[in-house]
XYZ file of C-alpha atoms in Angstrom:
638
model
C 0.000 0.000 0.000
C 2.748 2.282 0.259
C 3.929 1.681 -3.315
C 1.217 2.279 -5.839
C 3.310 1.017 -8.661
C 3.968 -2.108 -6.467
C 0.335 -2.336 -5.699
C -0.800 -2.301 -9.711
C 2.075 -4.954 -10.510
C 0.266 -7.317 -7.492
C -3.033 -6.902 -7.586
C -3.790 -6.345 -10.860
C -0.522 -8.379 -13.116
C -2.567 -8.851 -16.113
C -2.852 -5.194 -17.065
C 0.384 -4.629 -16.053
C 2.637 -6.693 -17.250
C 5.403 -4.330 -18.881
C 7.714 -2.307 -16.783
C 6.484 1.341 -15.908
C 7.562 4.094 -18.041
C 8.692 7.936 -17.246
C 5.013 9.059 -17.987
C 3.380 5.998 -15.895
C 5.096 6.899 -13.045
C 4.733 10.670 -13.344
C 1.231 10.192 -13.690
C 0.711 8.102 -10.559
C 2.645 10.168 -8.621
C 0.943 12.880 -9.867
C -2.729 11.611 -8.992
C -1.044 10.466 -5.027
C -0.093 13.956 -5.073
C -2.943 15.266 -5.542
C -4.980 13.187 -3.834
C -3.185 14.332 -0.299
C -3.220 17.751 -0.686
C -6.013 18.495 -3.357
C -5.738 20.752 -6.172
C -5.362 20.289 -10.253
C -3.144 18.353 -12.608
C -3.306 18.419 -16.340
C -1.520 15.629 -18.361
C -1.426 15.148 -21.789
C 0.123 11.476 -22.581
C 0.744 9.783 -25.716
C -2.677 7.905 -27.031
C -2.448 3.904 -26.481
C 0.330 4.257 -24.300
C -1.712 2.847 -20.907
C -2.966 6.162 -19.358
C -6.032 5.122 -19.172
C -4.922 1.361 -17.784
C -3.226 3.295 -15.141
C -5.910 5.710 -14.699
C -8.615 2.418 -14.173
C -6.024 1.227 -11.669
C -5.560 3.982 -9.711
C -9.384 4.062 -9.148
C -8.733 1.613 -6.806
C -5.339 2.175 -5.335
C -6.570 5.339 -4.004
C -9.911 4.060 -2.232
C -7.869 0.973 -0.701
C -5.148 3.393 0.371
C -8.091 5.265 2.180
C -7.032 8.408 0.430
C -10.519 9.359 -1.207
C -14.074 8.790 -0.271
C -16.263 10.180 -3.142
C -14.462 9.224 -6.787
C -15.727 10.614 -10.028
C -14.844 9.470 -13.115
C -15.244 11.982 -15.966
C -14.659 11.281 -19.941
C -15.659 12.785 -23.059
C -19.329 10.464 -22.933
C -21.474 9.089 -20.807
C -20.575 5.513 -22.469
C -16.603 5.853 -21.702
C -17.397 6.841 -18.568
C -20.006 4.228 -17.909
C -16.771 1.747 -19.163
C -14.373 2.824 -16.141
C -17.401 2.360 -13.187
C -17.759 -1.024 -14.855
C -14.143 -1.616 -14.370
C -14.117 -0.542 -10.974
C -17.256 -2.674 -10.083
C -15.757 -5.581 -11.946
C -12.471 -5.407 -10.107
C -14.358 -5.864 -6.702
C -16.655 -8.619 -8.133
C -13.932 -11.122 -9.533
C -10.358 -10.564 -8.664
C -9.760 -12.979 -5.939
C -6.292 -11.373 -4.773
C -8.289 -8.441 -3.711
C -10.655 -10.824 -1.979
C -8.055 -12.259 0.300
C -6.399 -8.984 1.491
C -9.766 -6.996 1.393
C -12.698 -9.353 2.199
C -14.624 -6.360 3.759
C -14.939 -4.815 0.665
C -14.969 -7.577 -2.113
C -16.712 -10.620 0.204
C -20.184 -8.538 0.707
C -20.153 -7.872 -3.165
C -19.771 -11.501 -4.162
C -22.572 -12.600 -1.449
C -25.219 -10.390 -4.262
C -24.347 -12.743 -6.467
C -25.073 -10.562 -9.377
C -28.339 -9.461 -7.955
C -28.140 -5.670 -6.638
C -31.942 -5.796 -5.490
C -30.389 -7.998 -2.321
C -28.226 -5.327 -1.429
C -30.904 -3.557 0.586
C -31.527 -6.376 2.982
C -27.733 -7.188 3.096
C -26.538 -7.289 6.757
C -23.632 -8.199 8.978
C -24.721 -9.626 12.479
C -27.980 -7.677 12.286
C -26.535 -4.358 10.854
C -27.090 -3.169 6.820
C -24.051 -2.741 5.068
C -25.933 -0.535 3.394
C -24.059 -1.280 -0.297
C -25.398 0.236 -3.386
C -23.862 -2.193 -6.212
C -26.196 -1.106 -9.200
C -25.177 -0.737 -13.041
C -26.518 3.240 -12.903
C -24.933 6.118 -12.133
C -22.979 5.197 -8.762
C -22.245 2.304 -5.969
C -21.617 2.656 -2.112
C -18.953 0.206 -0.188
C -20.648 -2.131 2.450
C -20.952 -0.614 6.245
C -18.555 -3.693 8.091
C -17.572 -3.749 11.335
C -13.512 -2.381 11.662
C -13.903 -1.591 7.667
C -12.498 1.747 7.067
C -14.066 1.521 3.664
C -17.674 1.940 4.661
C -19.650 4.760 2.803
C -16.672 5.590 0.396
C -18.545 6.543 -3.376
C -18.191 6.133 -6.944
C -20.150 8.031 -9.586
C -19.305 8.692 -12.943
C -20.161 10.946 -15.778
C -19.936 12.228 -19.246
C -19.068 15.737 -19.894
C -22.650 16.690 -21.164
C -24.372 15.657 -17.979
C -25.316 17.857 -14.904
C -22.919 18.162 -12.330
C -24.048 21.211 -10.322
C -25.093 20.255 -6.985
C -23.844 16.921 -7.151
C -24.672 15.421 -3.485
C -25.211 12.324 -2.399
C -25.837 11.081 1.511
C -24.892 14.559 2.221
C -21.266 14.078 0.856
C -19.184 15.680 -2.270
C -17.070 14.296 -4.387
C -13.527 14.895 -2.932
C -11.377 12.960 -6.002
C -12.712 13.729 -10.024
C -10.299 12.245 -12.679
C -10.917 13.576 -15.927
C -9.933 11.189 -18.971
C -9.965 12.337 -22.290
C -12.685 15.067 -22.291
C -13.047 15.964 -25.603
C -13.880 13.652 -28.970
C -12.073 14.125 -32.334
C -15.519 16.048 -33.122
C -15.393 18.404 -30.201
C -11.673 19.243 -30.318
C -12.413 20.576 -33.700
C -15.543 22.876 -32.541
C -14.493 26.240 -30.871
C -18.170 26.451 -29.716
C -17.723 22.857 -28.188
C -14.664 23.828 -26.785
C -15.889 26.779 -25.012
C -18.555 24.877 -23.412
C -16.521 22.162 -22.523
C -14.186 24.707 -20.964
C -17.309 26.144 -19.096
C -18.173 23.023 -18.001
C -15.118 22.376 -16.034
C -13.599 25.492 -14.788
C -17.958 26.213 -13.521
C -19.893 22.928 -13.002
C -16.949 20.372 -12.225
C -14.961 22.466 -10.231
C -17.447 24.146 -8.949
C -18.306 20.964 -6.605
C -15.712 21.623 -4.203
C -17.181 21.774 -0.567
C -16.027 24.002 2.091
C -14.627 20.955 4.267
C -11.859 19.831 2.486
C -9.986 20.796 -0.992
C -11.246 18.790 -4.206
C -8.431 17.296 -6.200
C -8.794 17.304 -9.947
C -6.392 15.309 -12.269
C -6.407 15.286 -15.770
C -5.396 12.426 -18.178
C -6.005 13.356 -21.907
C -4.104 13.617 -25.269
C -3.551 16.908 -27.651
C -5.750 16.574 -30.774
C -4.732 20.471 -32.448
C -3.503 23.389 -30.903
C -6.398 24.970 -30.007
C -8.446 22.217 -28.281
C -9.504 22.094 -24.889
C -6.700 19.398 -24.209
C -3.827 22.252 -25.398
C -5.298 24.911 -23.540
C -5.219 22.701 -20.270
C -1.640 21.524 -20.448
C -0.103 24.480 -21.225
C 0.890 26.527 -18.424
C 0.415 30.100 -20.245
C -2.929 29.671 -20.668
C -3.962 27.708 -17.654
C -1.155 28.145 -14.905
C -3.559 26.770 -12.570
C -3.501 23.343 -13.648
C 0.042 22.530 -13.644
C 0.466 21.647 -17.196
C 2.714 18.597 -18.450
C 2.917 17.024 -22.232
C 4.641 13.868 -22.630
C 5.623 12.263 -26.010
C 6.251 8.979 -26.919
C 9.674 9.634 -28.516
C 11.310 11.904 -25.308
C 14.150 12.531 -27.438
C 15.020 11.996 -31.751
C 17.603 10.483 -33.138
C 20.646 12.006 -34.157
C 20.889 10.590 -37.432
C 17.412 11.007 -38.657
C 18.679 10.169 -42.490
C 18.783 6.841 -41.698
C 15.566 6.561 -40.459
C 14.216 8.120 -43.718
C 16.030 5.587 -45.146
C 14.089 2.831 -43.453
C 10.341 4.325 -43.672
C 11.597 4.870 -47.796
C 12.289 0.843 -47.996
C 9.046 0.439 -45.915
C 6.801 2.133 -47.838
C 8.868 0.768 -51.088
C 7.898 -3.202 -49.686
C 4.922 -2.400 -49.009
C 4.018 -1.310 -52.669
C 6.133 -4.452 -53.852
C 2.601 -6.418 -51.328
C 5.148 -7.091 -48.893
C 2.673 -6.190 -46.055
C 5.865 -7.393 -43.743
C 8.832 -5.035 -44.789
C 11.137 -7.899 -44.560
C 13.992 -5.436 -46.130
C 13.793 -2.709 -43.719
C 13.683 -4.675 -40.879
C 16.989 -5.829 -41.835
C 18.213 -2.560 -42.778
C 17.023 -1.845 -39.540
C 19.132 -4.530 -37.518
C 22.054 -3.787 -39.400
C 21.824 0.066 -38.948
C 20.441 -0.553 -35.218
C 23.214 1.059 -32.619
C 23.680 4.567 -35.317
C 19.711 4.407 -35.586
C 19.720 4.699 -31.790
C 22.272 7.106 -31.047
C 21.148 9.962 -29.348
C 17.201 8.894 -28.676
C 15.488 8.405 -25.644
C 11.886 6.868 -25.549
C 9.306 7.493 -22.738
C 8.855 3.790 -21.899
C 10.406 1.259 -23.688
C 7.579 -1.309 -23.983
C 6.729 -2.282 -27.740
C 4.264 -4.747 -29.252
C 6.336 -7.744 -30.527
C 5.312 -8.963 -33.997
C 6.460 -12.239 -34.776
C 5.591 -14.537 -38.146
C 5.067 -18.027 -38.201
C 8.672 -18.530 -39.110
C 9.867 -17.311 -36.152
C 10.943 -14.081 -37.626
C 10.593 -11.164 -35.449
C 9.752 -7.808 -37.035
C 9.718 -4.971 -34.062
C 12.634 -4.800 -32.244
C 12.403 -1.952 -30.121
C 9.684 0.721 -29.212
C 11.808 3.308 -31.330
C 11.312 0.776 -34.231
C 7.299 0.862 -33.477
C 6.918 4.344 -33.568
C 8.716 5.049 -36.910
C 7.015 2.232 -38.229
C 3.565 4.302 -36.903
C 5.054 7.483 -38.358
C 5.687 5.186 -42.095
C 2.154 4.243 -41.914
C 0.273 7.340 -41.492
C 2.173 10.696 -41.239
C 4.947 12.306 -39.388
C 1.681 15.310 -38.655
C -0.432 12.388 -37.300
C 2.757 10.891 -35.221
C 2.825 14.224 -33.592
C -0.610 14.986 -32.894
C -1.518 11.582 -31.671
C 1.906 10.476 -30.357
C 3.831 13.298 -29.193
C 0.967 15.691 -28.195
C 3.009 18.544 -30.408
C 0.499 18.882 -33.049
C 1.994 20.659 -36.643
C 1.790 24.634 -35.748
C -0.312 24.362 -38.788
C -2.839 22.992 -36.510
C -3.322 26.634 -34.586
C -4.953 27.799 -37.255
C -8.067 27.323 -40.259
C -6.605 28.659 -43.342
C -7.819 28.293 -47.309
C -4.836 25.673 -47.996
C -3.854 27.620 -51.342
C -0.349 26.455 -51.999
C 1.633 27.976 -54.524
C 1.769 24.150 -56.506
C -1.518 24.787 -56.681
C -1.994 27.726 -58.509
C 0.880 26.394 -60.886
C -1.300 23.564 -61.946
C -4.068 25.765 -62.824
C -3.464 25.854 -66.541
C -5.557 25.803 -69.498
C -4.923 25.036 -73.182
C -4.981 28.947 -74.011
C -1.813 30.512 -74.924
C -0.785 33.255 -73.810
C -3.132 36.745 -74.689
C -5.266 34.177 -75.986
C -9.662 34.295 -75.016
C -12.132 32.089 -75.500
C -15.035 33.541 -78.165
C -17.464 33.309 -74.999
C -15.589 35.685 -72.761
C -17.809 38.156 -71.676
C -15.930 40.679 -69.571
C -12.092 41.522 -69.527
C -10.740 43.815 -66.815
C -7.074 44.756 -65.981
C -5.740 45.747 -62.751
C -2.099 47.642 -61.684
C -0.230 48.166 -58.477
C 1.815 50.621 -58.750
C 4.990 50.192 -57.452
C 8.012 53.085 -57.651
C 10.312 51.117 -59.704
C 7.884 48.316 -60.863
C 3.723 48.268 -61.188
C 2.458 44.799 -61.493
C -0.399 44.319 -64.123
C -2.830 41.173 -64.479
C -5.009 41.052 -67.536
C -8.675 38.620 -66.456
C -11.106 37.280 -68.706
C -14.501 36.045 -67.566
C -17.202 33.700 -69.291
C -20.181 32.798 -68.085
C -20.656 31.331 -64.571
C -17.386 32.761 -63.609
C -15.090 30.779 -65.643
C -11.773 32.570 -65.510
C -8.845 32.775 -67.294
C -5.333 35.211 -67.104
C -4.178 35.990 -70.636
C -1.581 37.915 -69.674
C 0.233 39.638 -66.644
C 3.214 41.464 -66.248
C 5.657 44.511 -65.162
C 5.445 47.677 -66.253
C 8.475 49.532 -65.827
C 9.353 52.961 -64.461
C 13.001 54.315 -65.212
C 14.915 57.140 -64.037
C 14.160 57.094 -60.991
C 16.643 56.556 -57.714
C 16.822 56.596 -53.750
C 17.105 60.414 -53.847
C 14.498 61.384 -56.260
C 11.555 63.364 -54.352
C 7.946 62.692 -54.976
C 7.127 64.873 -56.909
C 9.581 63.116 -59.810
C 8.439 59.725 -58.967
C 4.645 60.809 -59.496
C 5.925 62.350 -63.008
C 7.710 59.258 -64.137
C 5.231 57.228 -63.130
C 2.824 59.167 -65.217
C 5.024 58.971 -68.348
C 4.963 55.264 -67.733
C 1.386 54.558 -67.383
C 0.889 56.462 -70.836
C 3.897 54.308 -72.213
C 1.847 50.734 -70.710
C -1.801 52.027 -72.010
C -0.434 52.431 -75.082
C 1.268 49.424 -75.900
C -0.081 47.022 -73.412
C -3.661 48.080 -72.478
C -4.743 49.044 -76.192
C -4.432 45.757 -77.559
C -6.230 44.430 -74.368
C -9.000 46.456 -75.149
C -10.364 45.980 -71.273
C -13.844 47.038 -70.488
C -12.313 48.504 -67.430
C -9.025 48.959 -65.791
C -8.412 49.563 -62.109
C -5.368 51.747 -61.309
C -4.262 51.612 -57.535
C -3.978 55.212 -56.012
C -3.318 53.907 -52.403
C 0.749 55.578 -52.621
C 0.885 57.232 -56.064
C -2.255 59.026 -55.968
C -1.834 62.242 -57.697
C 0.114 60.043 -61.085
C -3.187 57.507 -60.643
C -5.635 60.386 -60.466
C -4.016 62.488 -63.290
C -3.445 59.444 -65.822
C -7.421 58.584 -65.296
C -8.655 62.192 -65.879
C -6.640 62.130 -68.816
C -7.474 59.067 -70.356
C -11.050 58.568 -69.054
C -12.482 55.254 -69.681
C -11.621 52.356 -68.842
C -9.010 53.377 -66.486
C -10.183 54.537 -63.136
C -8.513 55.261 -59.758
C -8.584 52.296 -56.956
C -8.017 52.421 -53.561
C -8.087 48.995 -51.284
C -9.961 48.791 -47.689
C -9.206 46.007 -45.140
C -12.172 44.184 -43.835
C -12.161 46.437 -40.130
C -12.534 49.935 -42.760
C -14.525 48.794 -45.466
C -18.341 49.996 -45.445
C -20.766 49.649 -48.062
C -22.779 53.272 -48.474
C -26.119 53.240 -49.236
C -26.155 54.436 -53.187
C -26.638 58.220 -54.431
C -25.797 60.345 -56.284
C -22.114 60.405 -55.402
C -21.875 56.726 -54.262
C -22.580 53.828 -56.319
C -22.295 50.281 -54.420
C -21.150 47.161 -56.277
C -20.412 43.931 -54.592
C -18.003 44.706 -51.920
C -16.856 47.860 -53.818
C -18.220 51.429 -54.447
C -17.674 54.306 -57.019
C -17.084 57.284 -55.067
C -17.218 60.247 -56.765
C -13.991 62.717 -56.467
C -15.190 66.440 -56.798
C -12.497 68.454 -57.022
C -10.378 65.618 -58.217
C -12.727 65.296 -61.089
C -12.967 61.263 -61.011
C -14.843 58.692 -60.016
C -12.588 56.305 -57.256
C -13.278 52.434 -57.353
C -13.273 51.956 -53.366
C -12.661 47.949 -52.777
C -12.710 45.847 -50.191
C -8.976 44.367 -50.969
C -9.058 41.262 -48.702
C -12.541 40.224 -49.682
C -11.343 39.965 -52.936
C -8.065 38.468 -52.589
C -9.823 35.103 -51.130
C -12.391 35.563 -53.253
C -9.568 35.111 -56.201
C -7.708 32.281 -54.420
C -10.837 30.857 -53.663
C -10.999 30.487 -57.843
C -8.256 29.466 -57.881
C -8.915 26.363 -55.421
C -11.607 24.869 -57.874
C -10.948 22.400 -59.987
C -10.599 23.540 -63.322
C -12.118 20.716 -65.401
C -15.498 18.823 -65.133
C -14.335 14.994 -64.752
C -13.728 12.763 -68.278
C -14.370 16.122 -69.955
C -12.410 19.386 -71.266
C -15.357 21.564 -70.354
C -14.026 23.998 -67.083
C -15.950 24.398 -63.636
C -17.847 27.317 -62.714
C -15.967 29.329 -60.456
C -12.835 27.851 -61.632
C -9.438 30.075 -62.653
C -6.703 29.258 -64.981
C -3.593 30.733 -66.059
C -2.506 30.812 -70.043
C -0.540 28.093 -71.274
C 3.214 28.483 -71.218
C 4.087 25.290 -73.139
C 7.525 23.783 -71.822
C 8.206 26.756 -69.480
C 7.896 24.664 -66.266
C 8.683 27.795 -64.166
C 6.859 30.986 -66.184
C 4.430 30.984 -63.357
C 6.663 30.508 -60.270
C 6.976 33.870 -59.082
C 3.386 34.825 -60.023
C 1.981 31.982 -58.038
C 4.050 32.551 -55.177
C 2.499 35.798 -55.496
C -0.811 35.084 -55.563
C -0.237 32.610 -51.854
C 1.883 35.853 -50.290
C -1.269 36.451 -48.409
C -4.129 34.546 -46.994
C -7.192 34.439 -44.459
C -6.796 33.034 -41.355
C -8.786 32.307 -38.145
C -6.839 32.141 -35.218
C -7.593 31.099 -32.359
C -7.924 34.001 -28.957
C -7.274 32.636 -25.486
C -8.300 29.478 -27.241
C -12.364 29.984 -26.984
C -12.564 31.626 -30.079
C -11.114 32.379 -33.589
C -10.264 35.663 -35.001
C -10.607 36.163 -38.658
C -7.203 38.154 -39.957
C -5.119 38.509 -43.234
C -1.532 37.296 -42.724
C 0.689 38.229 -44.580
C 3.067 35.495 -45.715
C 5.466 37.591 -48.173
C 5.587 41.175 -49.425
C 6.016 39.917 -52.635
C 2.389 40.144 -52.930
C 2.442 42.748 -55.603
C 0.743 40.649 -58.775
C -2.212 39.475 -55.616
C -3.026 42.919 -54.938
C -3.332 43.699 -58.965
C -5.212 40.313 -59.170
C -7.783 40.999 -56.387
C -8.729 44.573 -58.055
C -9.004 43.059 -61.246
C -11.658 40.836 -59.582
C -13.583 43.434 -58.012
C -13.561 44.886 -61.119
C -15.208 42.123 -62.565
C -17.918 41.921 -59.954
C -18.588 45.608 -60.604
C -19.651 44.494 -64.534
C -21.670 41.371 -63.111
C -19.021 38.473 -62.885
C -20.990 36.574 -60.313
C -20.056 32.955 -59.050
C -23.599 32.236 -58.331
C -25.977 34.125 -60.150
C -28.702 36.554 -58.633
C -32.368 35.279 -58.525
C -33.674 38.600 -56.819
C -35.638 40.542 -59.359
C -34.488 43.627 -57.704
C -31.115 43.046 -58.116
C -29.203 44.677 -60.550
C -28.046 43.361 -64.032
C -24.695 43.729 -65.404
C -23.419 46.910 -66.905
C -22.858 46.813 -70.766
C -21.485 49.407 -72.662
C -25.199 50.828 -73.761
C -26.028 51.283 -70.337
C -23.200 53.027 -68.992
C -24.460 57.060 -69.103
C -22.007 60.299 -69.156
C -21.181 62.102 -66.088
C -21.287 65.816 -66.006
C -17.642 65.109 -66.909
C -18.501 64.172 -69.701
C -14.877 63.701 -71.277
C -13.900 61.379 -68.741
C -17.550 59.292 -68.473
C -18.279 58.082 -65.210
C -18.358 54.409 -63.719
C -19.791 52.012 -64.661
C -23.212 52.098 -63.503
C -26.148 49.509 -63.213
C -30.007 50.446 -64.357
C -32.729 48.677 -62.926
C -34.845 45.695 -64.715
């Protein structure tokens, strides 16, 4: 009794058989700690590594060590924790070593005989034990003479039941271990999160009587890095509950090439329908000692494999959990293994990859349409030395395609020219680009960004008139939609504002809308399966033939940026635009080409309202009072 490890090894051999690793023994000690002087202990441990063996046994270490009186189990459901009373009550019922040194506890159980309705009558020399041995919700040791275990309580209970007030016989629960409170569903929930959260920091530990402190412990394993498990065992954000993680590899190897080596002939067997990997368990044994050098595991039990043959195929537990990490992933090693989920995992982002926008091609070449393109729109950032340009063509149903994009240059400039010389020569160059880039476009509008060079953006467009007009991007926090007049003229999320005394109309966009609207696009499948007709919604870039990398830089471009939802104090998520790279320069021109296309109709799904607006054409767009310069392009009512 004075050696819990000692007392699992006796009493119950069969469960554990192999030695006791770091984390057993941590966690044992952990729940005797707690169990004297009360408080909380979180512990993430590696997933079918025995916590929850140890856990089962420990449930009855600590009532036979007299150190608890009112135990409650707690898991994710009612049904897992349902599993763990059942253990307990089984324990008591059958295991004859526990009969011999504890007959006041296990002999009164076996005289029911499997029927709890005799429990009520049950006495010893004319006195009730006054046992309560059901299969619901909780059991009461037998009342016998010299027993100290008399009256001490079990009740169990999944996290969605009601645990306020929980009372029974006038006592409260002194002892609640808490295994695995969260499913793969509920990890992944932020609104299940926060209520599981709210169910233990108000109902569970709100059970704590004013005679004694409650002790809490517990056991789970890290599913992401925002789950309720994470949030627990990390110190930062709960100091209260004494946070530890524990991985099943403590330490890597030093030479982690050869164990690339070995998952590579693995996986390489295992194509060849050698289920077995007979070839890297030999490259394995020969390889062994410089395999192991410098690795430390958290308990060296393993799960022998052996054939008929006789030949033995895990060695060692390092061997098992690279052969885990072959099988599935080294992400899902860590997450379910090592309770260090990817960072990845802190965060829901679109998944755009810059691979991925690569493989968007279609059989266009490049500055080539299809005859069904409806709308074509250019957009420019303007840069000092370079302006990024990206030329979109849109069909019906939002079919997209990028003829052409590019740089436009702007020379004789340097570090000490002033600003009023960089608006001038970027001017000149805009005439230069319309002229030999934009003409042969022939766009039905072009969006110039005027966020930096405003006065060269606003001076080109008066100039020039239609289709070039001034831009200038919003972040979701600014943007507002105005209600339309005669001075504002909403689109979808974008206005025309018009500039008085600058004498233009300025394209107002929401930028970040419409930069994951655009990699959105681009995260459709281009083609309809078994056919060469494209997906609505879809975007592709022009063909470059044998030019593996013409679109590297672009598409690492168009990823520079992205939408994210991060998690805040781990209860909810915060929607924000990261930026990856300030290369972003051909996104920016991208997304205002895009909004440009939504302002002449480009819809993904198309509007059923009558009231809504149709598309602008050119016969509907109407002169402004300035009347050399038109006016944006404006929608008339069915």
């Amino acid at each position: 009794m004075a050696d819990p490890e000692l007392f699992l090894k006796t009493y119950l051999p069969d469960e554990f058989r192999q030695p006791f690793g770091r984390v057993h023994s941590n966690l044992i000690d952990a729940i005797v700690e707690r169990a004297k002087t009360g408080g909380k202990k979180a512990v993430a441990a590696p997933r079918k590594r025995g916590k929850s063996t140890v856990i089962k046994g420990m449930n009855i270490y600590l009532v036979l060590a007299e150190m608890v009186r009112f135990l409650v189990p707690i898991c994710a459901t009612g049904g897992h924790a349902g599993r763990m009373y059942k253990d307990f009550r089984n324990k008591f019922a059958t295991n004859d070593l526990l009969l011999e040194d504890f007959p006041e506890v296990c002999y009164p159980v076996r005289e029911l005989d499997g029927a709890p309705q005799r429990a009520a009558k049950q006495h010893v020399d004319g006195i009730l034990t006054k046992i309560v041995w059901t299969a619901g919700d909780y059991l009461r040791l037998p009342d016998v003479p010299g027993s100290p275990y008399g009256g001490v309580k079990m009740a169990y209970y999944g996290m969605d039941a009601a645990f306020r007030g929980l009372n029974i016989d006038g006592d409260r629960p002194d002892y609640l271990i808490i295994d695995d409170p969260e499913t793969r569903e509920s990890a992944k929930s932020i609104s299940q999160i926060e209520d599981r959260i709210e169910i233990i920091e108000k109902d569970i530990e709100g059970l704590e009587g004013q005679d004694s402190p409650m002790a809490i412990t517990m056991v789970t394993t890290i599913q992401n890095r925002y789950c309720l498990s994470f949030q627990f065992t990390d110190p930062e954000i709960k100091p209260a509950w004494d946070g530890e993680r524990y991985g099943w590899i403590a330490k890597w190897p030093d030479n982690m090439d050869l164990w690339d080596e070995y998952i590579a002939r693995r996986q390489k067997a295992q194509k060849g329908r050698d289920r077995h990997a007979i070839e890297a368990v030999e490259f394995y044994l020969s390889n062994r000692d410089a395999m192991h050098a410098g690795s430390e595991m958290l308990a060296e039990n393993f799960l022998p494999v052996t054939l008929e043959n006789g030949t033995e195929l895990v060695h060692s537990a390092l061997q098992e959990a690279f052969n885990k990490i072959s099988d599935t992933s080294m992400a899902a090693f860590r997450t379910e293994y090592q309770n260090d989920p990817e960072p990845e995992e802190e965060i829901q982002k679109t998944g755009l990859t810059p691979g991925v926008v690569q493989s968007r091609v279609s059989h266009l070449r490049q500055r080539e349409v299809e005859s069904d393109t409806e709308v074509r729109v250019v957009g420019i950032d303007l840069g000092k030395y370079q302006s990024h340009w990206v030329d979109t063509a849109w069909r019906p149903g939002a079919i997209g395609d990028t003829p052409d994009y590019g740089v436009m240059e702007t020379h004789g400039l340097s570090t000490t020219s002033d600003s009023k010389a960089i608006e001038i020569a970027i001017l000149a160059s805009l005439e230069t680009w319309a002229d030999e880039v934009v003409a042969t476009i022939q766009p039905e509008l072009c969006l110039i960004d005027s966020g930096t060079f405003t006065q060269a953006a606003y001076e080109f467009c008066r100039r020039r008139g239609r289709p070039f007009y001034p831009s200038k991007g919003w972040d979701w926090a600014r943007f507002r939609m105005p209600k339309r007049s005669d001075s504002r003229i909403p689109f979808q999320e974008s206005y025309a504002s018009r500039q008085v005394e600058e004498r233009v109309w300025l394209y107002n966009v929401n930028t970040e809308w419409w930069k994951k609207w655009l990699q959105e696009r681009f995260l459709v499948e281009p083609w309809i399966l078994g056919t060469q007709n494209r997906n609505a919604g879809s975007l592709c870039l022009f063909n470059a033939g044998n030019d593996a990398k013409r679109h590297l830089s672009f598409s690492h471009h168009i990823c520079s940026e992205e939408e994210r939802f991060v998690p805040v104090d781990g209860k909810s998520l915060r929607r924000e635009w990261y930026v990856k790279n300030r290369n972003n320069h051909w996104l920016d021109a991208m997304a205002l080409a895009c909004a440009g296309a939504g302002v002449l109709g480009v819809r993904t799904i198309a509007p059923l309202d009558d009231e809504e607006p149709e598309a602008p054409s050119r016969r509907q767009v109407t002169e402004s009072p300035f009347s050399r310069h038109g006016r944006p392009y404006l929608v008339t009512q069915r």
